[in-house]
Coordinates of C-alpha atoms and ligand atoms in Angstrom, one line a residue:
X1213 CA -45.0 -12.2 54.9
X1214 CA -45.7 -13.9 51.6
X1215 CA -43.4 -16.3 49.8
X1216 CA -42.9 -13.6 47.2
X1217 CA -41.8 -11.0 49.6
X1218 CA -39.5 -13.4 51.4
X1219 CA -37.6 -14.4 48.3
X1220 CA -37.9 -11.3 46.2
X1221 CA -36.6 -8.6 48.7
X1222 CA -33.3 -10.3 49.6
X1223 CA -32.6 -10.9 45.9
X1224 CA -33.4 -7.3 45.2
X1225 CA -30.9 -6.2 47.8
X1226 CA -28.3 -8.6 46.6
X1227 CA -28.7 -7.2 43.1
X1228 CA -28.4 -3.6 44.4
X1229 CA -25.3 -4.5 46.2
X1230 CA -23.8 -6.1 43.1
X1231 CA -24.5 -3.0 41.1
X1232 CA -22.9 -0.8 43.8
X1233 CA -19.8 -3.1 43.7
X1234 CA -19.5 -2.7 40.0
X1235 CA -19.7 1.1 40.3
X1236 CA -17.0 1.1 43.0
X1237 CA -14.8 -1.1 40.8
X1238 CA -15.4 1.3 37.9
X1239 CA -14.4 4.2 40.1
X1240 CA -11.2 2.4 41.1
X1241 CA -10.2 2.0 37.5
X1242 CA -10.6 5.8 36.9
X1243 CA -8.3 6.8 34.2
X1244 CA -5.6 9.4 34.7
X1245 CA -4.9 12.2 32.2
X1246 CA -1.5 12.8 30.8
X1247 CA 0.4 16.0 29.7
X1248 CA 3.5 15.9 27.6
X1249 CA 4.8 19.1 26.0
X1250 CA 1.8 20.8 24.4
X1251 CA -0.2 17.5 24.2
X1252 CA -2.9 16.5 26.6
X1253 CA -4.2 12.9 26.7
X1254 CA -7.6 12.4 28.4
X1255 CA -9.8 9.4 29.2
X1256 CA -7.6 6.6 28.2
X1257 CA -9.3 3.2 28.2
X1258 CA -9.1 -0.2 26.5
X1259 CA -11.6 -3.0 25.8
X1260 CA -11.4 -6.4 27.4
X1261 CA -10.8 -9.2 24.9
X1262 CA -12.2 -12.7 24.8
X1263 CA -9.9 -15.6 25.4
X1264 CA -7.8 -16.4 22.3
X1265 CA -8.3 -13.0 20.7
X1266 CA -5.2 -12.0 18.6
X1267 CA -5.6 -8.3 18.9
X1268 CA -7.0 -5.6 21.3
X1269 CA -7.7 -1.9 21.1
X1270 CA -7.2 1.1 23.3
X1271 CA -8.8 4.6 23.1
X1272 CA -8.3 8.2 24.4
X1273 CA -8.6 11.8 23.5
X1274 CA -5.6 13.7 22.3
X1275 CA -5.5 17.5 22.4
X1276 CA -2.8 19.7 20.9
X1277 CA -2.7 22.9 23.0
X1278 CA 0.4 24.1 21.1
X1279 CA 0.7 26.2 17.9
X1280 CA 2.3 23.6 15.7
X1281 CA 0.9 20.3 14.4
X1282 CA 2.3 17.1 16.0
X1283 CA 2.2 13.5 15.0
X1284 CA 1.8 10.5 17.3
X1285 CA 2.7 6.8 16.8
X1286 CA 2.5 3.9 19.2
X1287 CA 6.0 2.6 19.9
X1288 CA 5.2 -0.5 22.1
X1289 CA 2.8 -2.0 24.6
X1290 CA 3.4 -4.3 27.6
X1291 CA 0.5 -6.4 26.4
X1292 CA 1.3 -7.1 22.8
X1293 CA 4.1 -7.8 20.4
X1294 CA 3.2 -4.8 18.3
X1295 CA 1.4 -1.5 18.7
X1296 CA 0.0 0.7 15.9
X1297 CA -2.5 3.5 15.4
X1298 CA -5.2 2.5 13.1
X1299 CA -8.0 4.3 11.2
X1300 CA -11.3 2.7 10.1
X1301 CA -13.0 3.5 6.9
X1302 CA -16.0 2.1 5.0
X1303 CA -14.9 0.5 1.7
X1304 CA -17.5 -1.1 -0.5
X1305 CA -19.8 -1.5 2.5
X1306 CA -17.2 -3.2 4.6
X1307 CA -15.4 -1.5 7.6
X1308 CA -11.7 -1.8 7.1
X1309 CA -8.9 -0.7 9.3
X1310 CA -5.3 0.1 8.5
X1311 CA -2.3 1.6 10.1
X1312 CA -2.0 5.4 10.0
X1313 CA 1.2 5.9 8.0
X1314 CA 3.7 8.4 9.4
X1315 CA 1.8 9.0 12.6
X1316 CA -1.6 10.4 13.4
X1317 CA -1.6 14.2 12.9
X1318 CA -3.0 16.3 15.8
X1319 CA -3.4 19.9 14.5
X1320 CA -2.9 22.9 16.8
X1321 CA -6.0 23.5 18.9
X1322 CA -7.5 20.2 17.8
X1323 CA -8.8 17.3 19.9
X1324 CA -8.8 13.9 18.2
X1325 CA -10.9 11.2 19.8
X1326 CA -9.9 7.6 19.4
X1327 CA -13.0 5.5 20.0
X1328 CA -14.7 2.2 18.9
X1329 CA -15.5 2.3 15.2
X1330 CA -12.9 5.0 14.6
X1331 CA -9.3 5.7 15.2
X1332 CA -7.7 3.3 17.8
X1333 CA -4.5 2.1 19.2
X1334 CA -4.2 -1.4 17.9
X1335 CA -2.5 -4.0 20.1
X1336 CA -1.3 -6.7 17.7
X1337 CA -0.5 -10.2 18.9
X1338 CA -1.7 -10.0 22.5
X1339 CA 0.5 -11.9 25.0
X1340 CA -2.6 -12.6 27.1
X1341 CA -6.3 -11.5 27.1
X1342 CA -7.0 -7.9 28.3
X1343 CA -9.0 -8.4 31.5
X1344 CA -11.6 -5.9 32.8
X1345 CA -10.5 -3.9 35.8
X1346 CA -6.9 -4.2 34.9
X1347 CA -4.8 -1.8 32.9
X1348 CA -2.7 -2.1 29.8
X1349 CA 0.3 0.2 29.1
X1350 CA 1.4 1.6 25.8
X1351 CA 4.2 4.0 24.9
X1352 CA 3.2 6.8 22.6
X1353 CA 5.7 8.9 20.7
X1354 CA 4.9 12.4 19.6
X1355 CA 7.3 13.9 17.0
X1356 CA 7.5 17.2 18.9
X1357 CA 6.1 16.6 22.4
X1358 CA 8.1 13.4 23.0
X1359 CA 7.3 10.1 24.5
X1360 CA 4.7 9.2 27.1
X1361 CA 3.7 6.0 28.8
X1362 CA -0.1 5.8 29.1
X1363 CA -2.0 3.4 31.3
X1364 CA -5.3 2.3 29.8
X1365 CA -7.9 1.0 32.3
X1366 CA -9.7 -2.0 30.7
X1367 CA -13.5 -1.9 30.4
X1368 CA -15.8 -4.8 29.6
X1369 CA -15.7 -6.7 26.4
X1370 CA -17.7 -4.7 23.8
X1371 CA -18.0 -1.6 25.9
X1372 CA -18.8 1.4 23.9
X1373 CA -17.2 3.8 26.3
X1374 CA -15.2 3.7 29.5
X1375 CA -17.2 2.5 32.5
X1376 CA -20.1 1.4 30.3
X1377 CA -21.5 -2.2 30.3
X1378 CA -20.8 -4.4 27.4
X1379 CA -23.0 -4.2 24.3
X1380 CA -23.7 -0.5 24.6
X1381 CA -24.6 -0.2 20.9
X1382 CA -21.3 -1.4 19.6
X1383 CA -22.0 -5.0 18.8
X1384 CA -21.2 -4.8 15.1
X1385 CA -17.6 -3.8 15.4
X1386 CA -14.5 -4.5 17.5
X1387 CA -11.5 -6.7 17.3
X1388 CA -12.9 -9.9 18.5
X1389 CA -12.9 -11.5 15.1
X1390 CA -16.4 -10.7 13.9
X1391 CA -15.2 -8.0 11.6
X1392 CA -13.4 -8.6 8.3
X1393 CA -9.8 -7.6 8.8
X1394 CA -7.6 -6.1 6.2
X1395 CA -5.1 -8.5 4.6
X1396 CA -2.3 -6.8 6.6
X1397 CA -3.6 -8.5 9.7
Ligands
CU1294 CU1 -7.0 -1.9 14.3

């Protein structure tokens, strides 16, 4: 056996096992769906935050299976002093985010996706960093459907989607402090 084979193969195996472990961990953190009234919430997830980050963000899909529009706000989170739903828009070439006033409307039959670079649940003034593999809880209030506690499994810092590694094409935005914040923050 050559030196190459002796050193390379065990390392390869170790790497494969490490990858498998990450996959198992991801499966463990599989998000639950939620139903409240006519509202279905799918694929909740949040992004891990670096040490010292003031704010974090959480995402999900919200489907209105009913016949009337509903509006959702974030009441509170166990991880932060405040919780708001934010929109993101381009203004003069700069991405800006601001609270959705009066709640985010979900029209009948519509699915609204909260995701990086778009609508998000903003966790303002984090009590501690959001750590990958853990979950963060937020209480959402729908005007018609009522209140629901949602657990958001936390994905890696900079993850573009739940269960994806960091840096999946989402390096330019986030809440880590690289993006210009609106004056409200
Ligand atoms: Cu925000």
